[in-house]
Amino acid sequence: MKALRPVLIAAALLCAANLFAQTNNPVPAAKSGYGPGSALIPATRATPTNWMARHEGFVAQAKRGGVDILFMGDSITDNWRSKGLNVWNKTYAPLNAANFGIGGDRTQHVLWRIEHGELDGIKPKVTVLMIGTNNSNNDPADDIAKAIGMIIDDIHMKIPGTKILLLAVFPRNKPADKPSQLETIHQVNELIAKYDNGNTVRFLDIGPKFLGPDGKVPADIMPDFLHPNEKGYQIWADAMAPTLAEMMK
């Protein structure tokens, strides 16, 4: 993946440049963080307005060190601070865990955050990574999977000693979700499962734990059919516990 990275970024930038040349879009995709190929291009967020402040807070937290488990991702990870707080406090807080999730983030935003200091000075034994659901509505599965591979490379470049617990993108079935988007998530999970090397990267798909008999996410686990409630976070913690404990040794 590291050897392919310059090629992937160059191809994505060319795609974004061609799109910009053909439209009246005032912001190139490479800067906006959206558009064809953008999953692979590190980018900041225009909104929410506190995104950069949160990033800077994570940078400061990393410099203080003292983190043994790091969670990185989007709102599903971010919500350990709210909907999953009780589960977090009893399960992960005693293990010196830190949460670097930001709601709304896509692969390109996590890439940018890592490359701008969020892992500097931090040495977690395990990094729990789940990202990609926000890309699934407009990026192809192959790009999303390649971007996740780039994130894995960046984490190991910054923290050579950390092990990565790579989670499959969780199932979702919001009313607005199109079948094509759900299929993209399925394809992403199939692709990123191949990053599991049995040692420094482990892939874990706990999605079936969230599904009801009809194969869909029930409202009593994810009320909006995307974000877990406290019950959902307990399911997450329980399903992840054996693999996480093994990786922490």
Coordinates of N, CA and C in Angstrom, one line a residue:
M1 N 0.8 -1.2 0.0 CA 0.0 0.0 0.0 C 0.9 1.3 0.0
K2 N 2.0 1.3 0.8 CA 2.8 2.5 0.8 C 3.4 2.8 -0.5
A3 N 3.8 1.8 -1.3 CA 4.4 2.0 -2.6 C 3.4 2.6 -3.6
L4 N 2.1 2.2 -3.4 CA 1.1 2.6 -4.3 C 0.5 4.0 -4.0
R5 N 0.8 4.5 -2.8 CA 0.2 5.7 -2.3 C 0.4 6.9 -3.2
P6 N 1.6 7.2 -3.6 CA 1.8 8.4 -4.5 C 0.9 8.3 -5.8
V7 N 0.8 7.1 -6.3 CA 0.1 6.9 -7.5 C -1.4 7.1 -7.3
L8 N -1.9 6.6 -6.1 CA -3.3 6.8 -5.8 C -3.7 8.2 -5.6
I9 N -2.8 9.0 -4.9 CA -3.1 10.4 -4.7 C -3.1 11.2 -6.0
A10 N -2.0 10.8 -6.8 CA -1.9 11.6 -8.1 C -3.2 11.3 -8.9
A11 N -3.6 10.1 -9.0 CA -4.8 9.8 -9.8 C -6.0 10.5 -9.2
A12 N -6.2 10.5 -7.9 CA -7.3 11.2 -7.3 C -7.3 12.7 -7.6
L13 N -6.1 13.3 -7.5 CA -5.9 14.7 -7.8 C -6.3 15.0 -9.2
L14 N -5.8 14.2 -10.1 CA -6.1 14.4 -11.5 C -7.6 14.3 -11.8
C15 N -8.3 13.4 -11.1 CA -9.7 13.2 -11.3 C -10.4 14.5 -10.8
A16 N -10.0 15.0 -9.6 CA -10.6 16.2 -9.0 C -10.3 17.4 -9.9
A17 N -9.1 17.5 -10.5 CA -8.8 18.6 -11.3 C -9.6 18.6 -12.6
N18 N -9.8 17.4 -13.2 CA -10.6 17.3 -14.4 C -12.0 17.7 -14.1
L19 N -12.5 17.3 -13.0 CA -13.9 17.7 -12.6 C -14.0 19.2 -12.5
F20 N -13.1 19.8 -11.8 CA -13.1 21.2 -11.6 C -13.0 22.0 -12.9
A21 N -12.3 21.5 -13.8 CA -12.1 22.2 -15.1 C -13.4 22.1 -15.9
Q22 N -14.2 21.1 -15.6 CA -15.5 20.9 -16.4 C -16.7 21.5 -15.8
T23 N -16.6 22.1 -14.6 CA -17.7 22.7 -13.9 C -17.4 24.1 -13.4
N24 N -18.4 24.7 -12.8 CA -18.3 26.0 -12.2 C -18.1 26.0 -10.7
N25 N -17.8 24.8 -10.2 CA -17.6 24.6 -8.8 C -16.5 25.6 -8.3
P26 N -16.8 26.5 -7.4 CA -15.8 27.4 -6.9 C -14.7 26.8 -6.0
V27 N -14.9 25.6 -5.5 CA -13.9 25.0 -4.6 C -13.5 23.7 -5.2
P28 N -12.2 23.5 -5.5 CA -11.7 22.2 -6.0 C -12.0 21.1 -5.1
A29 N -12.3 19.9 -5.6 CA -12.6 18.8 -4.7 C -11.4 18.5 -3.7
A30 N -10.2 18.7 -4.2 CA -9.1 18.4 -3.3 C -9.0 19.3 -2.0
K31 N -9.6 20.5 -2.1 CA -9.7 21.3 -0.9 C -11.0 21.2 -0.2
S32 N -12.0 20.9 -0.8 CA -13.3 20.8 -0.1 C -13.5 19.5 0.6
G33 N -12.7 18.5 0.2 CA -12.8 17.2 0.8 C -13.9 16.3 0.3
Y34 N -14.5 16.7 -0.8 CA -15.6 16.0 -1.4 C -15.4 15.9 -2.9
G35 N -16.1 15.0 -3.5 CA -16.0 14.8 -5.0 C -15.3 13.6 -5.4
P36 N -15.3 13.2 -6.6 CA -14.6 12.0 -7.1 C -13.2 12.0 -6.7
G37 N -12.7 10.8 -6.2 CA -11.3 10.7 -5.8 C -11.0 11.3 -4.5
S38 N -11.9 12.1 -3.9 CA -11.5 12.9 -2.7 C -11.3 12.0 -1.4
A39 N -11.8 10.8 -1.4 CA -11.6 9.9 -0.3 C -10.1 9.7 0.0
L40 N -9.3 9.8 -1.0 CA -7.9 9.5 -0.9 C -7.0 10.7 -0.6
I41 N -7.6 11.9 -0.7 CA -6.8 13.2 -0.6 C -7.1 13.8 0.8
P42 N -6.0 13.9 1.7 CA -6.2 14.5 3.0 C -6.8 15.9 2.9
A43 N -7.8 16.1 3.7 CA -8.6 17.4 3.6 C -9.1 17.8 4.9
T44 N -9.3 19.1 5.1 CA -9.9 19.7 6.3 C -11.4 19.7 6.1
R45 N -12.1 20.1 7.1 CA -13.6 20.3 7.0 C -14.0 21.7 7.1
A46 N -14.9 22.1 6.2 CA -15.4 23.5 6.2 C -16.4 23.7 7.4
T47 N -17.1 22.6 7.7 CA -18.0 22.6 8.8 C -17.9 21.3 9.6
P48 N -18.2 21.2 10.9 CA -18.6 22.2 11.7 C -17.5 23.2 12.0
T49 N -17.8 24.4 12.5 CA -16.8 25.4 12.7 C -15.9 25.0 13.8
N50 N -16.2 24.1 14.7 CA -15.3 23.7 15.8 C -14.4 22.5 15.4
W51 N -14.4 22.1 14.1 CA -13.6 20.9 13.7 C -12.2 21.1 14.0
M52 N -11.6 22.3 13.6 CA -10.2 22.5 13.8 C -9.8 22.6 15.2
A53 N -10.7 23.2 16.0 CA -10.5 23.3 17.5 C -10.4 21.9 18.1
R54 N -11.3 21.0 17.6 CA -11.3 19.6 18.2 C -10.0 18.9 17.8
H55 N -9.6 19.1 16.5 CA -8.4 18.5 16.1 C -7.2 19.0 16.9
E56 N -7.1 20.3 17.2 CA -6.0 20.9 18.0 C -6.1 20.3 19.4
G57 N -7.3 20.1 19.9 CA -7.4 19.5 21.2 C -6.9 18.1 21.3
F58 N -7.1 17.3 20.2 CA -6.5 15.9 20.1 C -5.0 16.0 20.0
V59 N -4.5 16.9 19.3 CA -3.0 17.1 19.1 C -2.4 17.3 20.5
A60 N -3.1 18.2 21.3 CA -2.6 18.5 22.6 C -2.7 17.3 23.5
Q61 N -3.8 16.5 23.4 CA -3.9 15.3 24.2 C -2.9 14.3 23.9
A62 N -2.6 14.2 22.6 CA -1.6 13.2 22.2 C -0.2 13.5 22.8
K63 N 0.1 14.8 22.8 CA 1.4 15.3 23.3 C 1.6 14.9 24.8
R64 N 0.4 14.9 25.5 CA 0.5 14.5 27.0 C 0.7 13.0 27.2
G65 N 0.4 12.2 26.2 CA 0.7 10.8 26.3 C -0.3 10.1 27.2
G66 N 0.1 8.9 27.7 CA -0.6 8.2 28.7 C -1.9 7.5 28.1
V67 N -1.9 7.2 26.8 CA -3.0 6.5 26.2 C -2.6 5.1 25.8
D68 N -3.4 4.1 26.2 CA -3.1 2.7 25.9 C -4.0 2.2 24.8
I69 N -5.2 2.8 24.7 CA -6.1 2.4 23.6 C -6.6 3.7 23.0
L70 N -6.5 3.8 21.7 CA -7.0 4.9 20.9 C -8.1 4.5 20.0
F71 N -9.2 5.3 20.0 CA -10.3 5.1 19.1 C -10.3 6.2 18.1
M72 N -10.4 5.9 16.8 CA -10.4 6.9 15.7 C -11.6 6.6 14.8
G73 N -12.2 7.7 14.4 CA -13.3 7.5 13.5 C -14.2 8.7 13.3
D74 N -15.5 8.5 13.0 CA -16.5 9.5 12.8 C -17.5 9.6 14.0
S75 N -18.7 10.0 13.7 CA -19.7 10.2 14.8 C -20.0 9.0 15.6
I76 N -19.9 7.8 14.9 CA -20.2 6.6 15.6 C -19.2 6.3 16.7
T77 N -17.9 6.7 16.5 CA -16.9 6.7 17.5 C -17.0 7.9 18.4
D78 N -17.3 9.0 17.9 CA -17.4 10.3 18.7 C -18.5 10.1 19.7
N79 N -19.5 9.4 19.4 CA -20.7 9.3 20.4 C -20.4 8.4 21.6
W80 N -19.2 7.8 21.7 CA -18.9 7.2 23.0 C -18.9 8.2 24.1
R81 N -18.7 9.5 23.7 CA -18.7 10.6 24.7 C -20.1 10.9 25.2
S82 N -21.2 10.5 24.5 CA -22.5 10.8 24.8 C -23.4 9.6 25.0
K83 N -23.9 9.0 23.9 CA -24.8 7.9 24.0 C -24.1 6.7 24.6
G84 N -22.8 6.6 24.4 CA -22.0 5.4 24.9 C -21.2 5.7 26.2
L85 N -21.5 6.9 26.8 CA -20.6 7.3 27.9 C -20.6 6.3 29.1
N86 N -21.7 5.8 29.5 CA -21.7 4.9 30.6 C -20.9 3.7 30.4
V87 N -21.1 3.1 29.1 CA -20.3 1.9 28.8 C -18.8 2.3 28.7
W88 N -18.5 3.4 28.1 CA -17.1 3.9 28.1 C -16.5 4.0 29.5
N89 N -17.2 4.6 30.4 CA -16.6 4.9 31.7 C -16.3 3.6 32.5
K90 N -17.1 2.6 32.3 CA -16.9 1.3 33.0 C -16.0 0.4 32.2
T91 N -15.9 0.5 30.9 CA -15.1 -0.4 30.1 C -13.8 0.1 29.6
Y92 N -13.7 1.3 29.2 CA -12.5 1.8 28.5 C -11.7 2.9 29.3
A93 N -12.4 3.7 30.1 CA -11.8 4.7 30.9 C -10.7 4.1 31.8
P94 N -11.0 3.0 32.5 CA -10.0 2.4 33.3 C -8.8 1.8 32.6
L95 N -8.9 1.7 31.3 CA -7.8 1.2 30.4 C -7.0 2.3 29.8
N96 N -7.2 3.5 30.2 CA -6.4 4.7 29.7 C -6.7 4.8 28.2
A97 N -8.0 4.8 27.8 CA -8.5 5.0 26.5 C -8.7 6.5 26.1
A98 N -8.5 6.8 24.8 CA -8.8 8.1 24.3 C -9.6 8.0 23.1
N99 N -10.5 9.0 22.9 CA -11.4 9.0 21.8 C -11.1 10.1 20.8
F100 N -10.6 9.8 19.6 CA -10.3 10.9 18.6 C -11.4 10.8 17.5
G101 N -12.6 10.5 17.8 CA -13.7 10.5 16.8 C -14.3 11.9 16.6
I102 N -14.6 12.2 15.4 CA -15.3 13.5 15.1 C -16.5 13.2 14.2
G103 N -17.7 13.6 14.6 CA -18.9 13.4 13.8 C -18.8 14.0 12.4
G104 N -19.2 13.3 11.4 CA -19.2 13.8 10.0 C -17.9 13.5 9.3
D105 N -16.9 13.0 9.9 CA -15.6 12.8 9.2 C -15.7 11.7 8.2
R106 N -14.9 11.9 7.2 CA -14.7 10.9 6.2 C -13.2 10.4 6.2
T107 N -12.9 9.5 5.3 CA -11.5 9.0 5.3 C -10.5 10.2 5.1
Q108 N -10.8 11.1 4.2 CA -9.9 12.2 3.9 C -9.6 13.1 5.1
H109 N -10.6 13.2 6.0 CA -10.4 14.0 7.1 C -9.6 13.3 8.2
V110 N -9.7 12.0 8.3 CA -8.9 11.3 9.3 C -7.5 11.3 8.8
L111 N -7.3 11.1 7.5 CA -5.9 11.2 6.9 C -5.3 12.6 7.2
W112 N -6.0 13.6 7.1 CA -5.5 15.0 7.3 C -5.1 15.1 8.8
R113 N -6.0 14.6 9.7 CA -5.8 14.8 11.1 C -4.5 14.0 11.6
I114 N -4.4 12.8 11.1 CA -3.2 12.0 11.4 C -1.9 12.7 10.9
E115 N -2.0 13.2 9.7 CA -0.8 13.8 9.1 C -0.5 15.2 9.7
H116 N -1.4 15.7 10.6 CA -1.1 17.0 11.2 C -1.1 16.9 12.7
G117 N -0.5 15.9 13.2 CA -0.1 15.9 14.6 C -0.9 15.1 15.6
E118 N -2.1 14.5 15.2 CA -2.9 13.8 16.2 C -2.2 12.6 16.8
L119 N -1.2 12.0 16.2 CA -0.6 10.8 16.7 C 0.8 11.1 17.2
D120 N 1.2 12.4 17.2 CA 2.6 12.8 17.6 C 2.7 12.7 19.2
G121 N 3.5 11.8 19.7 CA 3.8 11.7 21.1 C 2.9 10.7 21.8
I122 N 2.0 10.1 21.1 CA 1.1 9.1 21.6 C 1.6 7.7 21.3
K123 N 1.4 6.7 22.2 CA 1.9 5.4 21.9 C 0.9 4.3 22.4
P124 N -0.3 4.3 21.9 CA -1.2 3.3 22.3 C -0.8 1.9 21.9
K125 N -1.2 0.9 22.8 CA -1.0 -0.5 22.4 C -1.8 -0.9 21.3
V126 N -3.1 -0.4 21.3 CA -4.0 -0.7 20.2 C -4.8 0.5 19.7
T127 N -4.9 0.7 18.4 CA -5.7 1.7 17.9 C -7.0 1.1 17.2
V128 N -8.1 1.5 17.7 CA -9.4 0.9 17.1 C -9.9 1.9 16.1
L129 N -10.0 1.4 14.8 CA -10.3 2.3 13.7 C -11.6 1.8 13.0
M130 N -12.5 2.7 12.8 CA -13.7 2.5 12.0 C -14.0 3.8 11.3
I131 N -14.0 3.8 10.0 CA -14.3 5.0 9.2 C -14.8 4.5 7.8
G132 N -15.6 5.4 7.2 CA -16.0 5.1 5.8 C -17.5 5.2 5.6
T133 N -18.4 5.2 6.6 CA -19.8 5.3 6.4 C -20.2 6.6 5.7
N134 N -19.5 7.7 6.1 CA -19.9 9.0 5.5 C -19.4 9.1 4.0
N135 N -18.4 8.3 3.6 CA -18.0 8.3 2.2 C -18.9 7.5 1.4
S136 N -19.7 6.6 2.0 CA -20.4 5.6 1.2 C -21.5 6.1 0.3
N137 N -21.9 7.4 0.5 CA -23.0 8.0 -0.3 C -22.5 8.6 -1.6
N138 N -21.1 8.7 -1.8 CA -20.7 9.3 -3.1 C -19.3 8.9 -3.5
D139 N -18.6 8.0 -2.7 CA -17.3 7.5 -3.2 C -17.4 6.0 -3.5
P140 N -16.7 5.6 -4.5 CA -16.7 4.1 -4.8 C -16.0 3.3 -3.7
A141 N -16.4 2.1 -3.6 CA -15.9 1.2 -2.5 C -14.4 1.1 -2.6
D142 N -13.9 1.0 -3.8 CA -12.4 0.8 -4.0 C -11.7 2.0 -3.5
D143 N -12.1 3.2 -3.7 CA -11.4 4.4 -3.2 C -11.5 4.4 -1.7
I144 N -12.6 4.1 -1.1 CA -12.8 4.1 0.3 C -11.8 3.1 1.0
A145 N -11.8 1.9 0.4 CA -10.9 0.8 1.0 C -9.4 1.2 0.8
K146 N -9.1 1.8 -0.3 CA -7.7 2.3 -0.5 C -7.3 3.4 0.5
A147 N -8.3 4.3 0.8 CA -8.1 5.3 1.7 C -7.9 4.8 3.2
I148 N -8.7 3.8 3.5 CA -8.5 3.1 4.8 C -7.1 2.5 4.9
G149 N -6.7 1.9 3.8 CA -5.3 1.3 3.8 C -4.3 2.4 4.0
M150 N -4.5 3.6 3.4 CA -3.6 4.7 3.7 C -3.6 5.1 5.1
I151 N -4.7 5.1 5.7 CA -4.8 5.5 7.2 C -4.0 4.5 8.0
I152 N -4.2 3.2 7.7 CA -3.4 2.2 8.4 C -1.9 2.4 8.3
D153 N -1.5 2.7 7.0 CA -0.1 3.0 6.8 C 0.4 4.2 7.6
D154 N -0.4 5.3 7.7 CA -0.1 6.5 8.4 C 0.0 6.2 9.9
I155 N -0.9 5.4 10.4 CA -0.9 5.1 11.8 C 0.4 4.3 12.2
H156 N 0.8 3.4 11.4 CA 2.0 2.6 11.6 C 3.2 3.4 11.4
M157 N 3.2 4.4 10.5 CA 4.3 5.3 10.3 C 4.5 6.1 11.5
K158 N 3.4 6.6 12.1 CA 3.5 7.5 13.3 C 3.8 6.7 14.5
I159 N 3.2 5.5 14.6 CA 3.2 4.7 15.9 C 3.6 3.3 15.4
P160 N 4.9 3.0 15.2 CA 5.2 1.7 14.7 C 4.8 0.5 15.6
G161 N 4.7 0.8 16.9 CA 4.5 -0.3 17.9 C 3.0 -0.6 18.1
T162 N 2.1 0.2 17.5 CA 0.7 0.0 17.8 C 0.1 -1.1 17.0
K163 N -0.8 -1.8 17.5 CA -1.6 -2.8 16.7 C -2.9 -2.1 16.4
I164 N -3.5 -2.4 15.2 CA -4.7 -1.8 14.7 C -5.8 -2.8 14.7
L165 N -6.9 -2.5 15.4 CA -8.1 -3.3 15.4 C -9.0 -2.6 14.4
L166 N -9.1 -3.1 13.2 CA -9.9 -2.5 12.1 C -11.3 -3.0 12.1
L167 N -12.2 -2.2 12.4 CA -13.6 -2.6 12.4 C -14.3 -2.5 11.1
A168 N -15.1 -3.4 10.7 CA -16.0 -3.3 9.5 C -16.9 -2.1 9.8
V169 N -17.2 -1.4 8.7 CA -18.2 -0.3 8.7 C -19.5 -0.9 9.2
F170 N -20.1 -0.3 10.2 CA -21.3 -0.8 10.8 C -22.5 -0.8 9.8
P171 N -23.4 -1.7 10.0 CA -24.6 -1.7 9.1 C -25.5 -0.5 9.4
R172 N -26.2 0.0 8.4 CA -27.1 1.1 8.6 C -28.3 0.9 7.6
N173 N -29.5 1.4 8.0 CA -30.6 1.4 7.1 C -31.6 2.6 7.4
K174 N -30.9 3.8 7.3 CA -31.8 5.0 7.4 C -32.7 5.0 6.2
P175 N -33.9 5.6 6.4 CA -34.9 5.6 5.3 C -34.3 6.2 4.0
A176 N -33.4 7.2 4.1 CA -32.8 7.8 2.9 C -31.7 7.0 2.3
D177 N -31.2 6.0 2.9 CA -30.2 5.2 2.4 C -30.6 4.4 1.1
K178 N -29.8 4.5 0.1 CA -30.1 3.8 -1.2 C -29.5 2.4 -1.1
P179 N -30.1 1.5 -1.8 CA -29.5 0.1 -1.9 C -28.0 0.2 -2.4
S180 N -27.7 1.1 -3.3 CA -26.3 1.2 -3.8 C -25.4 1.6 -2.7
Q181 N -25.8 2.5 -1.8 CA -25.0 2.9 -0.7 C -24.7 1.7 0.3
L182 N -25.7 0.9 0.6 CA -25.6 -0.2 1.4 C -24.6 -1.3 0.8
E183 N -24.8 -1.4 -0.5 CA -23.9 -2.3 -1.3 C -22.4 -1.8 -1.2
T184 N -22.2 -0.5 -1.3 CA -20.9 0.1 -1.2 C -20.3 -0.3 0.1
I185 N -21.0 -0.2 1.2 CA -20.5 -0.6 2.5 C -20.1 -2.0 2.6
H186 N -21.0 -2.9 2.0 CA -20.7 -4.3 2.0 C -19.4 -4.6 1.2
Q187 N -19.2 -3.9 0.1 CA -18.0 -4.1 -0.7 C -16.8 -3.6 0.0
V188 N -16.9 -2.4 0.7 CA -15.8 -1.9 1.5 C -15.3 -2.9 2.5
N189 N -16.3 -3.5 3.2 CA -15.9 -4.4 4.3 C -15.2 -5.7 3.7
E190 N -15.7 -6.1 2.5 CA -15.0 -7.2 1.9 C -13.6 -6.9 1.5
L191 N -13.3 -5.7 1.1 CA -12.0 -5.3 0.6 C -11.1 -5.0 1.8
I192 N -11.5 -4.4 2.9 CA -10.6 -4.0 4.0 C -10.4 -5.3 4.9
A193 N -11.2 -6.3 4.7 CA -10.9 -7.5 5.5 C -9.6 -8.1 5.1
K194 N -9.1 -7.8 3.9 CA -7.8 -8.3 3.4 C -6.6 -7.6 4.0
Y195 N -6.9 -6.5 4.8 CA -5.8 -5.9 5.5 C -5.3 -6.6 6.7
D196 N -6.2 -7.6 7.2 CA -5.8 -8.4 8.4 C -4.6 -9.2 8.1
N197 N -3.5 -9.0 8.9 CA -2.3 -9.8 8.7 C -2.1 -10.8 9.9
G198 N -3.1 -10.8 10.8 CA -3.0 -11.7 11.9 C -2.1 -11.3 13.0
N199 N -1.6 -10.1 12.9 CA -0.6 -9.6 13.9 C -0.8 -8.1 14.2
T200 N -0.2 -7.3 13.3 CA -0.3 -5.8 13.6 C -1.6 -5.2 13.1
V201 N -2.4 -5.9 12.3 CA -3.7 -5.5 11.9 C -4.7 -6.6 12.0
R202 N -5.7 -6.4 12.7 CA -6.8 -7.4 12.8 C -8.1 -6.8 12.4
F203 N -8.8 -7.5 11.6 CA -10.1 -7.1 11.1 C -11.2 -7.8 11.8
L204 N -12.2 -7.0 12.3 CA -13.3 -7.6 13.0 C -14.6 -7.0 12.5
D205 N -15.5 -7.9 12.1 CA -16.8 -7.5 11.6 C -17.9 -7.9 12.7
I206 N -18.3 -6.9 13.4 CA -19.4 -7.2 14.5 C -20.7 -6.7 14.0
G207 N -20.9 -6.4 12.7 CA -22.1 -5.9 12.2 C -23.3 -6.8 12.4
P208 N -23.1 -8.2 12.3 CA -24.3 -9.0 12.5 C -24.9 -8.9 14.0
K209 N -24.0 -8.5 14.9 CA -24.5 -8.3 16.3 C -25.6 -7.3 16.4
F210 N -25.6 -6.3 15.4 CA -26.6 -5.2 15.4 C -27.9 -5.5 14.7
L211 N -28.0 -6.6 14.0 CA -29.1 -6.9 13.1 C -30.2 -7.7 13.7
G212 N -31.4 -7.4 13.4 CA -32.6 -8.1 13.8 C -32.8 -9.3 12.9
P213 N -33.9 -10.1 13.2 CA -34.2 -11.2 12.4 C -34.5 -10.9 10.9
D214 N -34.9 -9.7 10.6 CA -35.2 -9.3 9.3 C -33.9 -8.8 8.5
G215 N -32.7 -8.9 9.2 CA -31.5 -8.5 8.6 C -31.2 -7.0 8.6
K216 N -32.1 -6.3 9.3 CA -31.9 -4.8 9.4 C -31.6 -4.4 10.8
V217 N -31.1 -3.2 11.0 CA -30.8 -2.6 12.3 C -32.1 -2.2 13.0
P218 N -32.4 -2.8 14.2 CA -33.7 -2.4 14.8 C -33.5 -1.1 15.6
A219 N -34.7 -0.4 15.8 CA -34.7 0.9 16.4 C -34.2 0.9 17.9
D220 N -34.4 -0.3 18.5 CA -34.0 -0.3 19.9 C -32.5 -0.5 20.1
I221 N -31.7 -0.5 19.0 CA -30.3 -0.5 19.1 C -29.7 0.7 18.4
M222 N -30.3 1.1 17.3 CA -29.9 2.4 16.6 C -31.2 3.1 16.3
P223 N -31.6 4.0 17.1 CA -32.9 4.7 16.9 C -33.0 5.4 15.6
D224 N -31.9 5.9 15.1 CA -31.9 6.6 13.7 C -31.4 5.6 12.6
F225 N -31.2 4.3 13.0 CA -30.8 3.3 12.1 C -29.4 3.6 11.5
L226 N -28.6 4.3 12.3 CA -27.2 4.6 12.0 C -26.3 4.7 13.2
H227 N -26.7 5.4 14.2 CA -25.9 5.6 15.4 C -26.5 4.8 16.6
P228 N -25.6 4.0 17.2 CA -26.0 3.1 18.3 C -26.5 4.0 19.5
N229 N -27.4 3.5 20.3 CA -27.8 4.0 21.6 C -26.9 3.3 22.6
E230 N -27.2 3.5 23.9 CA -26.4 2.9 25.0 C -26.4 1.3 24.8
K231 N -27.5 0.8 24.5 CA -27.6 -0.7 24.3 C -26.7 -1.1 23.1
G232 N -26.7 -0.3 22.1 CA -25.8 -0.6 21.0 C -24.3 -0.5 21.3
Y233 N -24.0 0.5 22.1 CA -22.6 0.6 22.5 C -22.2 -0.6 23.5
Q234 N -23.1 -1.1 24.3 CA -22.8 -2.2 25.1 C -22.5 -3.5 24.2
I235 N -23.4 -3.6 23.2 CA -23.2 -4.7 22.2 C -21.8 -4.6 21.6
W236 N -21.4 -3.4 21.2 CA -20.1 -3.1 20.6 C -19.0 -3.5 21.5
A237 N -19.1 -3.1 22.7 CA -18.0 -3.4 23.7 C -17.9 -4.9 24.0
D238 N -19.0 -5.5 24.1 CA -19.0 -7.0 24.4 C -18.5 -7.8 23.2
A239 N -18.8 -7.4 22.0 CA -18.4 -8.1 20.8 C -16.9 -7.9 20.5
M240 N -16.4 -6.8 20.9 CA -15.0 -6.4 20.7 C -14.1 -6.9 21.8
A241 N -14.6 -7.2 22.9 CA -13.8 -7.5 24.1 C -12.8 -8.6 23.9
P242 N -13.1 -9.8 23.4 CA -12.1 -10.9 23.3 C -10.9 -10.5 22.4
T243 N -11.2 -9.9 21.3 CA -10.1 -9.6 20.3 C -9.3 -8.5 20.9
L244 N -9.9 -7.5 21.5 CA -9.2 -6.4 22.1 C -8.3 -6.8 23.2
A245 N -8.8 -7.7 24.1 CA -8.0 -8.2 25.2 C -6.8 -9.0 24.7
E246 N -7.0 -9.7 23.6 CA -5.8 -10.5 23.0 C -4.8 -9.5 22.5
M247 N -5.2 -8.5 21.8 CA -4.3 -7.5 21.2 C -3.6 -6.7 22.2
M248 N -4.2 -6.5 23.4 CA -3.6 -5.7 24.4 C -2.4 -6.4 25.1
K249 N -2.3 -7.7 25.0 CA -1.2 -8.4 25.7 C 0.2 -8.0 25.2

